[in-house]
């Protein structure tokens, strides 16, 4: 539906851009251009609007489109009722506010049965109309009501007739446009949110304590408190209402309804007004305001989530390092996976460095072997359960490693195989999927995977390197029944091993597509002869490891959503034969290398940086988060030859189908050599190429410009620049000498202006530049592992995990994030916490409070910052302020009492009965003369005289209180 000029102007006013810019953006959006493309490659058209402004225009465009659709629906509905007048039609067409449109539609909206509808059916509408018009007639109201009594219609008395007429009037009043608008405005401006604890919950300690008796104006309540109250209501801990001054509201409505307060109609209309307000207007408007507050809070919460997600996705990448990822655990051990610099999975193992097994020597030997074999440069530890214990183990291991201590590699050799029982009790010794491992030779026994595969009639996988479970003992219990599913088979294997950890193996065909038939297929439910898959072979000589040791660092990585990824279709497609926990360890390792490339594989809601994310509008949340991911991916750019499907689908102009087509084409034809090759992919048309090409990079391709963010449509201008400078395009890339002082004005055209040319110049100077910051390794204190270890005053280093409207959450390594309230973020005033911190940032904090019962940690960044000294006013400014301040205020500022003796407390004044000696009276008389003289002299002269004048002699027989009183009187006149 096209937008008229009025709506474009309204969008312009709402977003703060010019009408011309708004119209240009809307035009591009209508042509299916994406926001990243418009912001990056159409700056001349939009006047250099950024993504935030363009998305804002897009949101308003969608809002007004929905309004126009609703307006058409309203017009059609009223017209079908035969009640659409020209005046009403013009009012509706001139309406651009949703609430106003609904108010206009309310009298014509189909309703369920109401008291007013029943009264109309009884024929009481004429009486209601008579009272509404407030024009005295030949008959009184009672006479008219008497004439409408009809027992057949259910009107037995005149009182019932009047009551029914008032019901009709109450509905008319509630549908009045001006009345609804006024009460709505009053509730928005003067209403108060009042929350209470529900009955039965009083005195219980919950996270909603502060809302048990809470009041805050509707106009000021922030989104996070509104969402907290709503969640408390949902959990049946709180209830809340919106209160306004009822008497004021009734006076307002009465003033709009009653024409003459002394008329015979006034009393009845007052009753109708009261009934209408209590039964119809207040509940309806309160419901509207609740919805408005919900929408406002949702929008703010989604913005917070988007900002946090953006910061998380753009977190500094560690780069192309070989990383060993650890998914920590207690009973089931820690899953370890190694990936190379490109993220390719190499090998995995299971270690038990924590309770209950705590096999430190063997765990160290496994880590040493993996590090030396694969030249591991970094260890990424997930920050979930057992992370602190695992982190402590890894750091102690690295201390030994860098100190050239030796590790007992003989612990990696498996124990000698036990004799196999015969008959139905025969079971194969258990390793993991019968694959090669660091613990022993390839095929050192059958695996859970082999057992499951046999159960399902499939052959085991034997192509992936892995490590068997530590010290797994073969089970000898007879199997009465073989489970019919993978999950049941795995559960049975767990139980038979006595709860020893085992990987979850998923039924999937071998990736090679070639199958070796099993010698003895086992039928489900049958008891067969022993099944032997991959029989033990002679142990080969252990492979030699490099002796030279290299620098390795360890870091805790946010593992939020790793479990979601490990169970996802993407993970199953990538690693069909691996346990979920191993996939999680791989994801943790890759997150260190490139957070953006790995986090795009899971739904944004699963990354754990939201604010009440499950309470907000899920559709809007999904749209907002996907827009944030799209923005981040295109801001960084995507390497076409190694990007995953998950990353490609967020590239401007691409969708899931095209992303899959790109991956399939790459698998079939090998590396892309140029961007132009994209046109050979099915479904890749000219418009898609225009939207996507600039964000897809090809490193070491045929055209060096394909490795930059320069769009192919601008290659011609780059060639012109190169020709003018006497070189070729490749010679411009990174050539600061030629480009630094290049005048771009001669290369401007009608379609290509300075905005784009400046971008091209910057890209040529720093081709493929990454907008993300440099990677830094945070460090945690070794003596702090649990909330109970925290003490007030401790200074810690941590990572910001979430930023909300009320503060920031910081991971300090104790399994529970601490809160830095917005008032503790900085030594200056902070309105928005995102002004001070961002997700992923490493900060220093001080512990200012610990609640062990509720597991709440209060932190402060402000406590570690120097206090800002307020500038002291000059002497002239102080004198001016004193002269302008009232007498009592000046006295309070100076610490002296006011001169008015009546203001002094009675107990401070001397008792006249005690004034008996002459010297004291003489001193007071002299003081009075001096005070009168001081009044006649300038202020500065008084101060000078006071400094030069010696203190008066004080009689020795005065009490201490009397001496103080005398001195107060002496100096009370000095200003």
mmCIF file of C-alpha atoms in Angstrom, residues 739-899:
data_model
loop_
_atom_site.group_PDB
_atom_site.id
_atom_site.type_symbol
_atom_site.label_atom_id
_atom_site.label_comp_id
_atom_site.label_asym_id
_atom_site.label_seq_id
_atom_site.Cartn_x
_atom_site.Cartn_y
_atom_site.Cartn_z
ATOM 1 C CA UNK A 739 45.981 7.472 -1.649
ATOM 2 C CA UNK A 740 46.607 9.645 1.402
ATOM 3 C CA UNK A 741 46.385 12.994 -0.424
ATOM 4 C CA UNK A 742 44.139 11.866 -3.278
ATOM 5 C CA UNK A 743 41.565 14.474 -4.360
ATOM 6 C CA UNK A 744 38.288 12.611 -4.874
ATOM 7 C CA UNK A 745 36.252 15.478 -6.320
ATOM 8 C CA UNK A 746 37.224 14.838 -9.974
ATOM 9 C CA UNK A 747 35.850 11.293 -9.745
ATOM 10 C CA UNK A 748 32.365 12.294 -8.584
ATOM 11 C CA UNK A 749 29.448 11.446 -10.874
ATOM 12 C CA UNK A 750 25.669 11.795 -10.684
ATOM 13 C CA UNK A 751 25.313 8.388 -9.044
ATOM 14 C CA UNK A 752 28.603 8.344 -7.168
ATOM 15 C CA UNK A 753 29.348 11.081 -4.665
ATOM 16 C CA UNK A 754 31.932 11.880 -2.023
ATOM 17 C CA UNK A 755 30.328 9.654 0.628
ATOM 18 C CA UNK A 756 30.953 6.483 -1.382
ATOM 19 C CA UNK A 757 34.302 7.667 -2.727
ATOM 20 C CA UNK A 758 35.571 8.291 0.806
ATOM 21 C CA UNK A 759 34.495 4.778 1.767
ATOM 22 C CA UNK A 760 36.326 3.370 -1.247
ATOM 23 C CA UNK A 761 39.456 5.286 -0.309
ATOM 24 C CA UNK A 762 39.344 4.020 3.275
ATOM 25 C CA UNK A 763 38.813 0.455 2.075
ATOM 26 C CA UNK A 764 41.768 0.671 -0.287
ATOM 27 C CA UNK A 765 43.936 2.013 2.514
ATOM 28 C CA UNK A 766 42.904 -0.805 4.872
ATOM 29 C CA UNK A 767 41.448 -3.600 2.757
ATOM 30 C CA UNK A 768 39.117 -6.008 4.558
ATOM 31 C CA UNK A 769 39.538 -4.150 7.843
ATOM 32 C CA UNK A 770 37.817 -5.739 10.826
ATOM 33 C CA UNK A 771 35.766 -3.254 12.856
ATOM 34 C CA UNK A 772 36.163 -5.364 15.983
ATOM 35 C CA UNK A 773 38.570 -4.404 18.742
ATOM 36 C CA UNK A 774 41.779 -6.170 19.745
ATOM 37 C CA UNK A 775 41.495 -9.372 21.743
ATOM 38 C CA UNK A 776 42.462 -9.168 25.448
ATOM 39 C CA UNK A 777 42.661 -12.038 27.945
ATOM 40 C CA UNK A 778 40.867 -11.372 31.287
ATOM 41 C CA UNK A 779 42.138 -12.851 34.561
ATOM 42 C CA UNK A 780 40.267 -14.058 37.665
ATOM 43 C CA UNK A 781 41.538 -14.322 41.224
ATOM 44 C CA UNK A 782 42.582 -17.833 42.189
ATOM 45 C CA UNK A 783 41.254 -17.462 45.750
ATOM 46 C CA UNK A 784 37.702 -16.662 44.603
ATOM 47 C CA UNK A 785 35.748 -19.652 43.342
ATOM 48 C CA UNK A 786 32.322 -19.345 44.954
ATOM 49 C CA UNK A 787 29.936 -16.637 46.143
ATOM 50 C CA UNK A 788 30.906 -17.524 49.730
ATOM 51 C CA UNK A 789 34.530 -16.551 48.924
ATOM 52 C CA UNK A 790 33.534 -12.972 48.174
ATOM 53 C CA UNK A 791 34.145 -10.316 50.808
ATOM 54 C CA UNK A 792 33.048 -6.703 50.811
ATOM 55 C CA UNK A 793 35.914 -4.548 49.589
ATOM 56 C CA UNK A 794 37.450 -7.156 47.277
ATOM 57 C CA UNK A 795 38.674 -5.832 43.913
ATOM 58 C CA UNK A 796 38.083 -8.245 41.036
ATOM 59 C CA UNK A 797 38.406 -8.367 37.276
ATOM 60 C CA UNK A 798 35.461 -9.645 35.291
ATOM 61 C CA UNK A 799 33.668 -9.687 31.980
ATOM 62 C CA UNK A 800 30.411 -7.846 31.332
ATOM 63 C CA UNK A 801 27.860 -10.507 30.404
ATOM 64 C CA UNK A 802 24.693 -8.421 30.161
ATOM 65 C CA UNK A 803 23.668 -4.770 30.228
ATOM 66 C CA UNK A 804 20.176 -3.736 31.277
ATOM 67 C CA UNK A 805 18.468 -0.428 31.906
ATOM 68 C CA UNK A 806 19.227 -0.680 35.616
ATOM 69 C CA UNK A 807 22.873 -1.702 35.400
ATOM 70 C CA UNK A 808 25.361 -4.278 34.155
ATOM 71 C CA UNK A 809 25.975 -7.907 35.120
ATOM 72 C CA UNK A 810 29.606 -8.936 35.472
ATOM 73 C CA UNK A 811 31.063 -12.444 35.569
ATOM 74 C CA UNK A 812 33.749 -12.485 38.268
ATOM 75 C CA UNK A 813 34.213 -16.255 38.136
ATOM 76 C CA UNK A 814 31.903 -17.516 40.900
ATOM 77 C CA UNK A 815 29.093 -19.110 38.844
ATOM 78 C CA UNK A 816 26.853 -16.136 39.633
ATOM 79 C CA UNK A 817 27.038 -12.794 37.869
ATOM 80 C CA UNK A 818 27.221 -9.709 40.056
ATOM 81 C CA UNK A 819 25.220 -6.545 39.425
ATOM 82 C CA UNK A 820 26.793 -3.132 38.997
ATOM 83 C CA UNK A 821 23.812 -0.841 39.502
ATOM 84 C CA UNK A 822 23.583 2.127 37.162
ATOM 85 C CA UNK A 823 24.424 4.412 40.102
ATOM 86 C CA UNK A 824 27.691 2.486 40.637
ATOM 87 C CA UNK A 825 28.914 2.463 37.034
ATOM 88 C CA UNK A 826 30.738 5.781 36.985
ATOM 89 C CA UNK A 827 31.736 8.796 39.058
ATOM 90 C CA UNK A 828 29.578 10.906 36.775
ATOM 91 C CA UNK A 829 25.846 10.747 36.120
ATOM 92 C CA UNK A 830 24.915 7.872 33.787
ATOM 93 C CA UNK A 831 21.431 7.829 32.293
ATOM 94 C CA UNK A 832 21.908 4.793 30.040
ATOM 95 C CA UNK A 833 24.254 2.012 31.311
ATOM 96 C CA UNK A 834 25.322 1.350 27.725
ATOM 97 C CA UNK A 835 27.089 4.716 27.843
ATOM 98 C CA UNK A 836 29.501 3.286 30.413
ATOM 99 C CA UNK A 837 29.911 -0.426 29.576
ATOM 100 C CA UNK A 838 29.123 -2.965 26.881
ATOM 101 C CA UNK A 839 28.745 -6.718 26.717
ATOM 102 C CA UNK A 840 32.083 -8.524 26.495
ATOM 103 C CA UNK A 841 34.079 -5.667 28.004
ATOM 104 C CA UNK A 842 36.645 -6.520 30.699
ATOM 105 C CA UNK A 843 36.220 -4.303 33.773
ATOM 106 C CA UNK A 844 37.516 -3.977 37.319
ATOM 107 C CA UNK A 845 34.927 -3.972 40.085
ATOM 108 C CA UNK A 846 34.767 -3.805 43.865
ATOM 109 C CA UNK A 847 32.446 -5.995 45.932
ATOM 110 C CA UNK A 848 30.080 -3.792 47.952
ATOM 111 C CA UNK A 849 27.520 -6.389 49.028
ATOM 112 C CA UNK A 850 26.916 -10.166 49.125
ATOM 113 C CA UNK A 851 23.576 -11.853 49.872
ATOM 114 C CA UNK A 852 24.299 -15.579 50.233
ATOM 115 C CA UNK A 853 20.634 -16.554 50.704
ATOM 116 C CA UNK A 854 19.455 -14.936 47.459
ATOM 117 C CA UNK A 855 22.886 -15.348 45.775
ATOM 118 C CA UNK A 856 23.029 -11.657 44.963
ATOM 119 C CA UNK A 857 26.325 -9.901 44.431
ATOM 120 C CA UNK A 858 26.506 -6.110 44.431
ATOM 121 C CA UNK A 859 29.487 -4.607 42.650
ATOM 122 C CA UNK A 860 30.793 -1.125 41.998
ATOM 123 C CA UNK A 861 32.996 0.391 39.342
ATOM 124 C CA UNK A 862 32.578 3.876 40.755
ATOM 125 C CA UNK A 863 34.367 2.877 43.972
ATOM 126 C CA UNK A 864 37.589 2.329 41.992
ATOM 127 C CA UNK A 865 37.441 5.672 40.201
ATOM 128 C CA UNK A 866 38.812 8.947 41.578
ATOM 129 C CA UNK A 867 36.194 11.240 43.024
ATOM 130 C CA UNK A 868 35.392 14.227 40.860
ATOM 131 C CA UNK A 869 35.986 17.433 42.766
ATOM 132 C CA UNK A 870 33.319 20.000 42.176
ATOM 133 C CA UNK A 871 34.778 23.340 41.053
ATOM 134 C CA UNK A 872 34.825 25.786 43.962
ATOM 135 C CA UNK A 873 33.072 29.111 43.303
ATOM 136 C CA UNK A 874 35.153 32.264 43.424
ATOM 137 C CA UNK A 875 34.947 34.650 46.376
ATOM 138 C CA UNK A 876 32.857 37.103 44.363
ATOM 139 C CA UNK A 877 30.413 34.304 43.421
ATOM 140 C CA UNK A 878 30.094 33.251 47.069
ATOM 141 C CA UNK A 879 29.409 36.834 48.171
ATOM 142 C CA UNK A 880 26.770 37.230 45.454
ATOM 143 C CA UNK A 881 25.043 34.003 46.507
ATOM 144 C CA UNK A 882 25.006 35.108 50.141
ATOM 145 C CA UNK A 883 23.436 38.441 49.287
ATOM 146 C CA UNK A 884 20.776 36.745 47.149
ATOM 147 C CA UNK A 885 19.948 33.987 49.681
ATOM 148 C CA UNK A 886 17.281 34.577 52.350
ATOM 149 C CA UNK A 887 18.442 35.343 55.879
ATOM 150 C CA UNK A 888 17.568 31.940 57.365
ATOM 151 C CA UNK A 889 19.201 30.125 54.397
ATOM 152 C CA UNK A 890 22.387 32.171 54.762
ATOM 153 C CA UNK A 891 22.528 31.335 58.436
ATOM 154 C CA UNK A 892 22.079 27.664 57.707
ATOM 155 C CA UNK A 893 24.845 27.712 55.062
ATOM 156 C CA UNK A 894 27.265 29.478 57.408
ATOM 157 C CA UNK A 895 26.443 27.247 60.390
ATOM 158 C CA UNK A 896 25.335 30.258 62.486
ATOM 159 C CA UNK A 897 21.830 30.791 63.884
ATOM 160 C CA UNK A 898 19.522 33.351 62.327
ATOM 161 C CA UNK A 899 19.362 36.784 63.938
#
